[in-house]
Amino acid sequence: MSIDKTSAPADTEHQVVNPDAAQAAVTAVDPRLLVREQGLKGYLTEFKRKLHAGDLGSIPVVIGLILICVIFQSLNSNFLSAKNLSDISVAMVATGMMAIGIIFVLLLGEIDLSVGSVSGVSGAIVAVLSVTHGLNEWLAVLVALASGASIGAIHGFFFARLGAPAFAVTLAGLLFWLGFMLQLLGDQGTINLDDEGVVGKLTTYFFSDVAAAYGLAAAAVAVFFLSSFVDSRRRQAAGVPSRPLGDIVFRTSLLAVVSFAAAFMFNQYKGLPLALVLFLAVLVLTDFVLRRTAYGRKIFALGGSVEASRRAGINVTAVRISVFAIAGTFAAVGGLFWASKIAAANQSAGAGDLLMNVIAAAVIGGTSLFGGRGRTWNALLGVMVIVSIQYGLQLEGIATPIQFMITGGVLLATVVIDSVTRKTQKTAGRA
């Protein structure tokens, strides 16, 4: 009995591909393209897909913020007052700045426990150099920022080059830099800063002209629309799916409502806070770095797989060291804002629940503890949740221990959601 060895290949070669079936296969491969192809109609399909895959992004955080506002406003009508919301926007900047640095580290799937102590060192350096030794305050600030970057790079060297666990290295750094800060401040323990100085004005300066807040809102809306419109046209020219004009207008309208409402609120009190302007500028810049540059893609790649990144030619050691240097820099920036808030550098800087709040802000905002997923805008959402809860509980006269317990519970719930999300994504074949 003979076997025809040529019949199977011949049948395969003469198969005809159905164009409709091929198009359906492309759609099945990446259903997220429905949002760009169908515009507003695609959002419902996209939401159902994300719900099934356990990938809801920032939606739970936004819903949580709305619930927080509704609950505390019902308990105290002052919660949504212009003064309280302005105070919240200034108070959240220090923690938010530090959370941005932590997000870079978390994207690698690592952790930095030293940021609280490094922030204290930053404030102490500025105070000692500018007040005790009379150095120009701008130079003192630059030295403090350079010190934060150097400290982070040292931690990164021990981790990336010598192979020591990041947890152990930064835990040692927490203790070492805490002692270094105490040594800098000396027996006095507290050095007062000039309220009208560079650091002092970080949290006390407001743009009182109403045009400042409304101008920033208008600029943000215009830039968002133009960038989205140009990106859509560029994608159309390249022959890839792009957002329709109606979708862009809808998203821009939502941003306009939020931006001008915030501007109106700020103008009912002291005006637009300088601290918030700096925070938003840093968020835009770091988001661009992570999403639009080769360096940012390398960070995400490392968070996905170190070995695959190494095989792809990425300098793993250099990227890791640079990420910890970035975390140290933002810890120093946060330290300057903390020093500005109390107009002094003291021995309690960087202590207490600061480290917990920084990590919680990043994780609550949507950054994964397992690496490879997150955006710097998560710092804004996360710190808004934490500070809003703190201010709401303070208005109700709730004791500090209860505040710690509630914040800890929110953090635990977020970590559990993150873990469940990863399991769901693995089940859906997207992890």
Coordinates of C-alpha atoms in Angstrom, one line a residue:
M1 CA 0.0 0.0 0.0
S2 CA 1.6 3.3 -1.1
I3 CA 1.2 6.7 0.5
D4 CA 0.9 9.9 -1.5
K5 CA 3.4 12.2 0.2
T6 CA 2.7 15.2 -2.1
S7 CA -1.1 15.5 -1.7
A8 CA -1.1 17.3 1.7
P9 CA 1.3 20.1 0.7
A10 CA -0.4 20.5 -2.6
D11 CA -3.8 21.0 -0.8
T12 CA -2.2 23.5 1.6
E13 CA -0.6 25.5 -1.2
H14 CA -3.9 25.9 -3.1
Q15 CA -5.9 27.0 0.0
V16 CA -7.7 30.3 -0.5
V17 CA -7.7 32.8 2.3
N18 CA -11.0 34.5 3.0
P19 CA -10.5 38.3 3.5
D20 CA -13.4 38.6 5.8
A21 CA -12.1 35.8 8.0
A22 CA -8.7 37.4 8.0
Q23 CA -10.1 40.7 9.1
A24 CA -12.1 39.0 11.9
A25 CA -8.9 37.2 13.1
V26 CA -7.1 40.6 13.3
T27 CA -10.0 42.0 15.4
A28 CA -9.9 39.0 17.7
V29 CA -6.2 39.3 18.2
D30 CA -6.5 42.9 19.6
P31 CA -10.0 43.9 20.4
R32 CA -8.7 47.1 22.0
L33 CA -8.6 48.6 18.5
L34 CA -12.4 48.7 18.6
V35 CA -12.1 51.9 20.6
R36 CA -10.0 53.7 18.0
E37 CA -12.0 52.2 15.0
Q38 CA -15.5 52.8 16.4
G39 CA -14.9 55.8 18.6
L40 CA -17.6 56.2 21.3
K41 CA -19.4 53.0 20.2
G42 CA -16.3 51.0 21.0
Y43 CA -16.1 52.1 24.6
L44 CA -18.8 49.8 25.8
T45 CA -17.2 46.8 24.0
E46 CA -13.8 47.8 25.4
F47 CA -15.2 48.1 29.0
K48 CA -16.8 44.6 28.7
R49 CA -13.5 43.2 27.5
K50 CA -11.5 44.8 30.3
L51 CA -14.1 43.7 32.9
H52 CA -13.8 40.1 31.6
A53 CA -9.9 40.3 31.6
G54 CA -9.7 42.0 35.0
D55 CA -8.1 45.1 33.5
L56 CA -10.1 48.2 34.7
G57 CA -7.1 50.6 35.0
S58 CA -7.9 53.7 37.0
I59 CA -11.7 53.2 37.0
P60 CA -11.9 51.8 40.6
V61 CA -9.7 54.7 41.9
V62 CA -11.9 57.3 40.3
I63 CA -15.0 55.6 41.6
G64 CA -13.3 55.5 45.0
L65 CA -12.5 59.2 44.9
I66 CA -16.1 60.0 44.1
L67 CA -17.4 57.9 47.0
I68 CA -14.9 59.6 49.3
C69 CA -16.1 63.0 48.3
V70 CA -19.8 62.0 48.6
I71 CA -19.3 60.4 52.1
F72 CA -17.2 63.1 53.7
Q73 CA -19.3 66.0 52.2
S74 CA -22.4 64.4 53.6
L75 CA -20.7 64.2 57.0
N76 CA -19.2 67.7 56.8
S77 CA -20.2 70.4 54.4
N78 CA -16.7 72.0 54.6
F79 CA -15.0 69.0 52.9
L80 CA -15.7 70.3 49.4
S81 CA -15.1 73.9 50.3
A82 CA -12.5 75.9 48.3
K83 CA -10.2 76.2 51.3
N84 CA -10.2 72.5 52.1
L85 CA -9.7 71.4 48.5
S86 CA -6.9 73.9 48.1
D87 CA -5.3 72.7 51.3
I88 CA -5.5 69.1 50.0
S89 CA -4.0 70.0 46.6
V90 CA -0.9 71.6 48.4
A91 CA -0.6 68.9 51.0
M92 CA -0.5 66.0 48.5
V93 CA 2.4 67.4 46.5
A94 CA 5.2 66.3 48.8
T95 CA 4.0 62.7 49.0
G96 CA 3.0 62.7 45.3
M97 CA 6.5 63.8 44.2
M98 CA 8.1 60.9 46.1
A99 CA 5.4 58.5 44.8
I100 CA 6.5 59.4 41.2
G101 CA 10.0 58.1 42.0
I102 CA 8.6 55.0 43.7
I103 CA 6.5 54.3 40.5
F104 CA 9.7 54.1 38.4
V105 CA 11.1 51.5 40.9
L106 CA 7.9 49.5 41.1
L107 CA 7.8 49.3 37.3
L108 CA 11.0 47.2 37.6
G109 CA 9.2 45.0 40.1
E110 CA 11.4 46.3 42.9
I111 CA 11.0 48.5 46.0
D112 CA 12.8 51.4 47.6
L113 CA 12.4 51.7 51.4
S114 CA 14.8 54.5 51.8
V115 CA 12.9 57.4 50.2
G116 CA 11.6 58.7 53.6
S117 CA 15.1 59.0 55.0
V118 CA 16.4 60.5 51.8
S119 CA 13.7 63.1 51.9
G120 CA 14.8 64.1 55.4
V121 CA 18.4 64.3 54.3
S122 CA 17.4 66.7 51.5
G123 CA 15.7 69.1 53.8
A124 CA 18.6 68.9 56.3
I125 CA 21.2 69.7 53.5
V126 CA 19.3 72.8 52.4
A127 CA 18.8 74.0 56.0
V128 CA 22.5 73.4 57.0
L129 CA 23.9 74.9 53.8
S130 CA 21.6 77.9 53.4
V131 CA 20.9 78.8 57.1
T132 CA 24.0 77.6 59.1
H133 CA 26.6 78.3 56.4
G134 CA 25.0 81.1 54.5
L135 CA 25.2 79.4 51.0
N136 CA 22.9 80.8 48.3
E137 CA 19.6 78.9 48.7
W138 CA 19.4 78.0 45.0
L139 CA 22.8 76.4 45.2
A140 CA 21.7 74.6 48.4
V141 CA 18.7 73.2 46.6
L142 CA 20.8 72.0 43.7
V143 CA 23.2 70.3 46.1
A144 CA 20.2 68.6 47.9
L145 CA 18.8 67.3 44.6
A146 CA 22.2 66.1 43.4
S147 CA 22.7 64.3 46.8
G148 CA 19.3 62.5 46.4
A149 CA 20.3 61.4 42.9
S150 CA 23.7 60.2 44.1
I151 CA 22.2 58.3 47.1
G152 CA 19.7 56.6 44.7
A153 CA 22.5 55.7 42.3
I154 CA 24.5 54.1 45.2
H155 CA 21.5 52.0 46.1
G156 CA 21.1 51.0 42.5
F157 CA 24.8 50.1 42.2
F158 CA 24.6 47.6 45.1
F159 CA 21.4 46.2 43.7
A160 CA 22.2 46.1 40.0
R161 CA 26.0 45.6 39.9
L162 CA 26.6 43.6 43.1
G163 CA 23.4 41.6 43.1
A164 CA 22.2 42.5 46.6
P165 CA 18.4 42.5 47.0
A166 CA 16.8 45.9 46.6
F167 CA 14.7 45.3 49.7
A168 CA 17.8 44.8 51.9
V169 CA 19.9 47.5 50.3
T170 CA 17.2 50.2 50.7
L171 CA 16.3 49.0 54.2
A172 CA 20.0 49.5 55.1
G173 CA 19.7 52.9 53.4
L174 CA 16.7 53.8 55.4
L175 CA 18.7 53.4 58.7
F176 CA 22.0 54.9 57.4
W177 CA 20.5 58.0 55.9
L178 CA 18.3 58.5 58.9
G179 CA 21.4 58.6 61.1
F180 CA 23.1 60.9 58.5
M181 CA 20.3 63.3 58.7
L182 CA 20.4 63.4 62.5
Q183 CA 24.1 64.0 62.4
L184 CA 23.7 66.9 60.0
L185 CA 21.1 68.6 62.2
G186 CA 23.2 68.2 65.3
D187 CA 22.1 68.5 68.9
Q188 CA 19.7 71.3 68.2
G189 CA 17.6 69.0 66.0
T190 CA 15.7 71.7 64.2
I191 CA 16.7 74.5 61.8
N192 CA 14.1 77.0 60.8
L193 CA 13.9 78.1 57.1
D194 CA 13.0 81.5 55.7
D195 CA 9.3 81.7 54.8
E196 CA 10.1 84.0 51.9
G197 CA 13.0 81.9 50.6
V198 CA 13.1 79.5 47.7
V199 CA 12.0 76.4 49.7
G200 CA 9.6 78.4 51.9
K201 CA 7.6 79.6 48.9
L202 CA 7.1 76.1 47.4
T203 CA 4.0 75.5 49.4
T204 CA 3.0 79.1 50.4
Y205 CA 3.0 80.9 47.1
F206 CA -0.3 81.2 45.1
F207 CA -0.9 82.8 41.8
S208 CA -3.7 85.2 43.0
D209 CA -4.6 86.5 39.5
V210 CA -7.7 84.7 38.3
A211 CA -6.2 84.6 34.8
A212 CA -3.5 82.2 36.0
A213 CA -5.8 79.3 37.0
Y214 CA -8.1 79.8 34.0
G215 CA -5.1 80.3 31.7
L216 CA -3.5 77.0 32.8
A217 CA -6.8 75.2 32.4
A218 CA -7.2 76.6 28.9
A219 CA -3.6 75.7 28.0
A220 CA -4.0 72.2 29.2
V221 CA -7.2 71.6 27.2
A222 CA -5.7 73.1 24.1
V223 CA -2.5 71.1 24.3
F224 CA -4.5 67.9 24.9
F225 CA -6.7 68.5 22.0
L226 CA -3.9 69.4 19.6
S227 CA -1.7 66.5 20.6
S228 CA -4.6 64.1 20.3
F229 CA -5.6 65.5 16.9
V230 CA -2.1 65.5 15.5
D231 CA -1.6 61.9 16.8
S232 CA -4.8 60.8 15.2
R233 CA -3.8 62.3 11.8
R234 CA -0.4 60.8 12.1
R235 CA -1.8 57.3 12.7
Q236 CA -4.3 57.8 9.8
A237 CA -1.4 58.6 7.5
A238 CA 0.4 55.5 8.6
G239 CA -2.6 53.4 8.0
V240 CA -3.2 52.3 11.6
P241 CA -6.4 52.7 13.7
S242 CA -6.8 56.2 15.1
R243 CA -9.3 58.0 17.3
P244 CA -12.2 59.7 15.4
L245 CA -12.7 63.4 15.9
G246 CA -15.8 62.8 17.9
D247 CA -13.9 60.7 20.4
I248 CA -11.2 63.4 20.7
V249 CA -13.8 66.1 21.3
F250 CA -15.5 64.0 23.9
R251 CA -12.3 63.4 25.9
T252 CA -11.3 67.0 25.5
S253 CA -14.7 68.2 26.8
L254 CA -14.3 66.0 29.9
L255 CA -10.8 67.4 30.6
A256 CA -12.2 71.0 30.1
V257 CA -15.0 70.4 32.6
V258 CA -12.6 69.1 35.3
S259 CA -9.9 71.8 34.6
F260 CA -12.1 74.8 34.6
A261 CA -14.0 73.5 37.6
A262 CA -10.7 73.2 39.5
A263 CA -9.7 76.7 38.3
F264 CA -12.9 78.2 39.5
M265 CA -12.5 76.5 42.9
F266 CA -8.9 77.7 43.3
N267 CA -10.0 81.3 42.5
Q268 CA -12.5 81.2 45.3
Y269 CA -9.7 80.9 47.9
K270 CA -6.1 82.1 47.4
G271 CA -5.6 81.3 43.8
L272 CA -3.6 78.7 41.9
P273 CA -1.0 77.0 44.2
L274 CA 2.6 77.0 42.9
A275 CA 3.1 73.5 44.4
L276 CA 0.3 72.0 42.3
V277 CA 1.6 73.6 39.1
L278 CA 5.0 72.1 39.7
F279 CA 3.5 68.7 40.5
L280 CA 1.4 68.7 37.3
A281 CA 4.4 69.8 35.2
V282 CA 6.5 66.9 36.6
L283 CA 3.7 64.4 35.9
V284 CA 3.5 65.5 32.3
L285 CA 7.2 65.3 31.8
T286 CA 7.7 61.9 33.5
D287 CA 4.7 60.5 31.7
F288 CA 6.2 61.5 28.4
V289 CA 9.5 59.9 29.4
L290 CA 7.9 56.6 30.3
R291 CA 5.5 56.4 27.3
R292 CA 7.2 58.2 24.5
T293 CA 10.9 57.5 24.9
A294 CA 13.1 54.4 24.3
Y295 CA 14.3 54.7 27.9
G296 CA 10.7 54.4 29.2
R297 CA 10.1 51.4 27.1
K298 CA 13.3 49.8 28.5
I299 CA 11.9 50.2 32.0
F300 CA 8.6 48.5 31.1
A301 CA 10.6 45.8 29.4
L302 CA 12.7 45.1 32.5
G303 CA 9.5 44.9 34.5
G304 CA 8.2 42.3 32.2
S305 CA 11.2 40.1 31.9
V306 CA 14.8 40.8 32.9
E307 CA 16.3 38.0 30.8
A308 CA 14.3 38.9 27.7
S309 CA 15.4 42.5 28.1
R310 CA 19.0 41.4 28.4
R311 CA 18.7 39.3 25.3
A312 CA 17.2 42.2 23.4
G313 CA 20.4 44.2 24.1
I314 CA 19.2 46.4 26.9
N315 CA 21.8 47.5 29.4
V316 CA 20.0 46.1 32.5
T317 CA 22.6 47.4 35.0
A318 CA 22.6 50.9 33.7
V319 CA 18.8 51.2 33.5
R320 CA 18.4 49.8 37.1
I321 CA 20.9 52.2 38.5
S322 CA 19.3 55.1 36.7
V323 CA 15.9 54.2 38.0
F324 CA 17.0 54.2 41.6
A325 CA 18.8 57.5 41.0
I326 CA 15.5 58.9 39.8
A327 CA 13.7 57.6 42.9
G328 CA 16.4 59.3 45.0
T329 CA 16.0 62.5 43.1
F330 CA 12.2 62.6 43.6
A331 CA 12.6 61.7 47.3
A332 CA 14.8 64.8 47.6
V333 CA 12.2 66.9 45.8
G334 CA 9.6 65.6 48.2
G335 CA 11.8 66.4 51.1
L336 CA 12.0 70.0 50.0
F337 CA 8.2 70.3 49.9
W338 CA 8.0 68.8 53.4
A339 CA 10.5 71.3 54.7
S340 CA 8.5 74.0 53.0
K341 CA 5.3 72.9 54.6
I342 CA 6.7 73.2 58.2
A343 CA 9.2 75.9 57.3
A344 CA 12.0 73.9 58.9
A345 CA 14.2 70.8 58.8
N346 CA 13.9 68.7 61.9
Q347 CA 14.6 65.2 63.2
S348 CA 11.1 63.9 62.5
A349 CA 11.4 64.5 58.8
G350 CA 10.9 61.4 56.7
A351 CA 9.6 59.4 59.7
G352 CA 6.2 58.2 60.8
D353 CA 3.8 57.0 58.1
L354 CA 5.5 58.8 55.2
L355 CA 7.1 55.8 53.6
M356 CA 3.8 53.8 53.8
N357 CA 1.9 56.7 52.3
V358 CA 4.3 57.1 49.4
I359 CA 4.2 53.4 48.5
A360 CA 0.4 53.3 49.1
A361 CA -0.1 56.3 46.8
A362 CA 1.7 54.6 43.9
V363 CA -0.1 51.3 44.4
I364 CA -3.6 52.7 45.1
G365 CA -3.2 54.8 42.0
G366 CA -2.9 51.7 39.9
T367 CA 0.8 50.8 39.7
S368 CA 1.4 47.1 40.0
L369 CA 3.7 45.7 42.8
F370 CA 4.7 43.0 40.4
G371 CA 6.3 45.3 37.9
G372 CA 5.6 46.2 34.2
R373 CA 2.3 48.1 34.7
G374 CA 1.7 51.7 35.8
R375 CA 1.9 55.4 34.9
T376 CA 3.2 58.4 36.8
W377 CA -0.3 59.8 36.8
N378 CA -1.1 57.0 39.2
A379 CA 0.8 59.1 41.8
L380 CA -1.8 61.8 41.4
L381 CA -4.8 59.5 41.8
G382 CA -3.3 57.6 44.7
V383 CA -2.2 60.6 46.7
M384 CA -5.6 62.3 46.2
V385 CA -7.2 59.2 47.8
I386 CA -4.9 59.1 50.7
V387 CA -4.8 62.9 51.5
S388 CA -8.6 63.2 51.0
I389 CA -9.2 60.4 53.5
Q390 CA -6.8 62.0 56.0
Y391 CA -8.4 65.5 55.7
G392 CA -11.9 64.0 55.8
L393 CA -11.2 62.1 59.0
Q394 CA -9.5 65.2 60.5
L395 CA -12.7 67.2 59.8
E396 CA -14.6 64.6 61.7
G397 CA -12.1 64.6 64.6
I398 CA -11.1 61.0 64.1
A399 CA -8.0 60.0 66.0
T400 CA -4.7 59.3 64.2
P401 CA -4.6 55.6 65.1
I402 CA -7.9 55.2 63.3
Q403 CA -6.6 57.1 60.3
F404 CA -3.6 54.7 60.1
M405 CA -6.0 51.7 60.3
I406 CA -8.2 53.0 57.5
T407 CA -5.3 53.9 55.2
G408 CA -3.8 50.5 55.8
G409 CA -7.1 48.8 55.0
V410 CA -7.3 50.8 51.7
L411 CA -3.8 49.7 50.8
L412 CA -4.5 46.1 51.6
A413 CA -7.6 46.1 49.5
T414 CA -5.7 47.7 46.6
V415 CA -2.9 45.0 46.8
V416 CA -5.6 42.3 46.8
I417 CA -7.2 43.8 43.8
D418 CA -3.9 43.9 42.0
S419 CA -3.2 40.3 42.8
V420 CA -6.6 39.2 41.7
T421 CA -6.3 41.2 38.5
R422 CA -3.0 39.5 37.6
K423 CA -4.6 36.1 38.1
T424 CA -7.6 37.1 36.0
Q425 CA -5.3 38.4 33.2
K426 CA -3.3 35.1 33.3
T427 CA -6.6 33.2 32.9
A428 CA -7.5 35.5 30.0
G429 CA -4.1 34.9 28.5
R430 CA -2.9 38.5 28.8
A431 CA -0.3 38.3 31.5

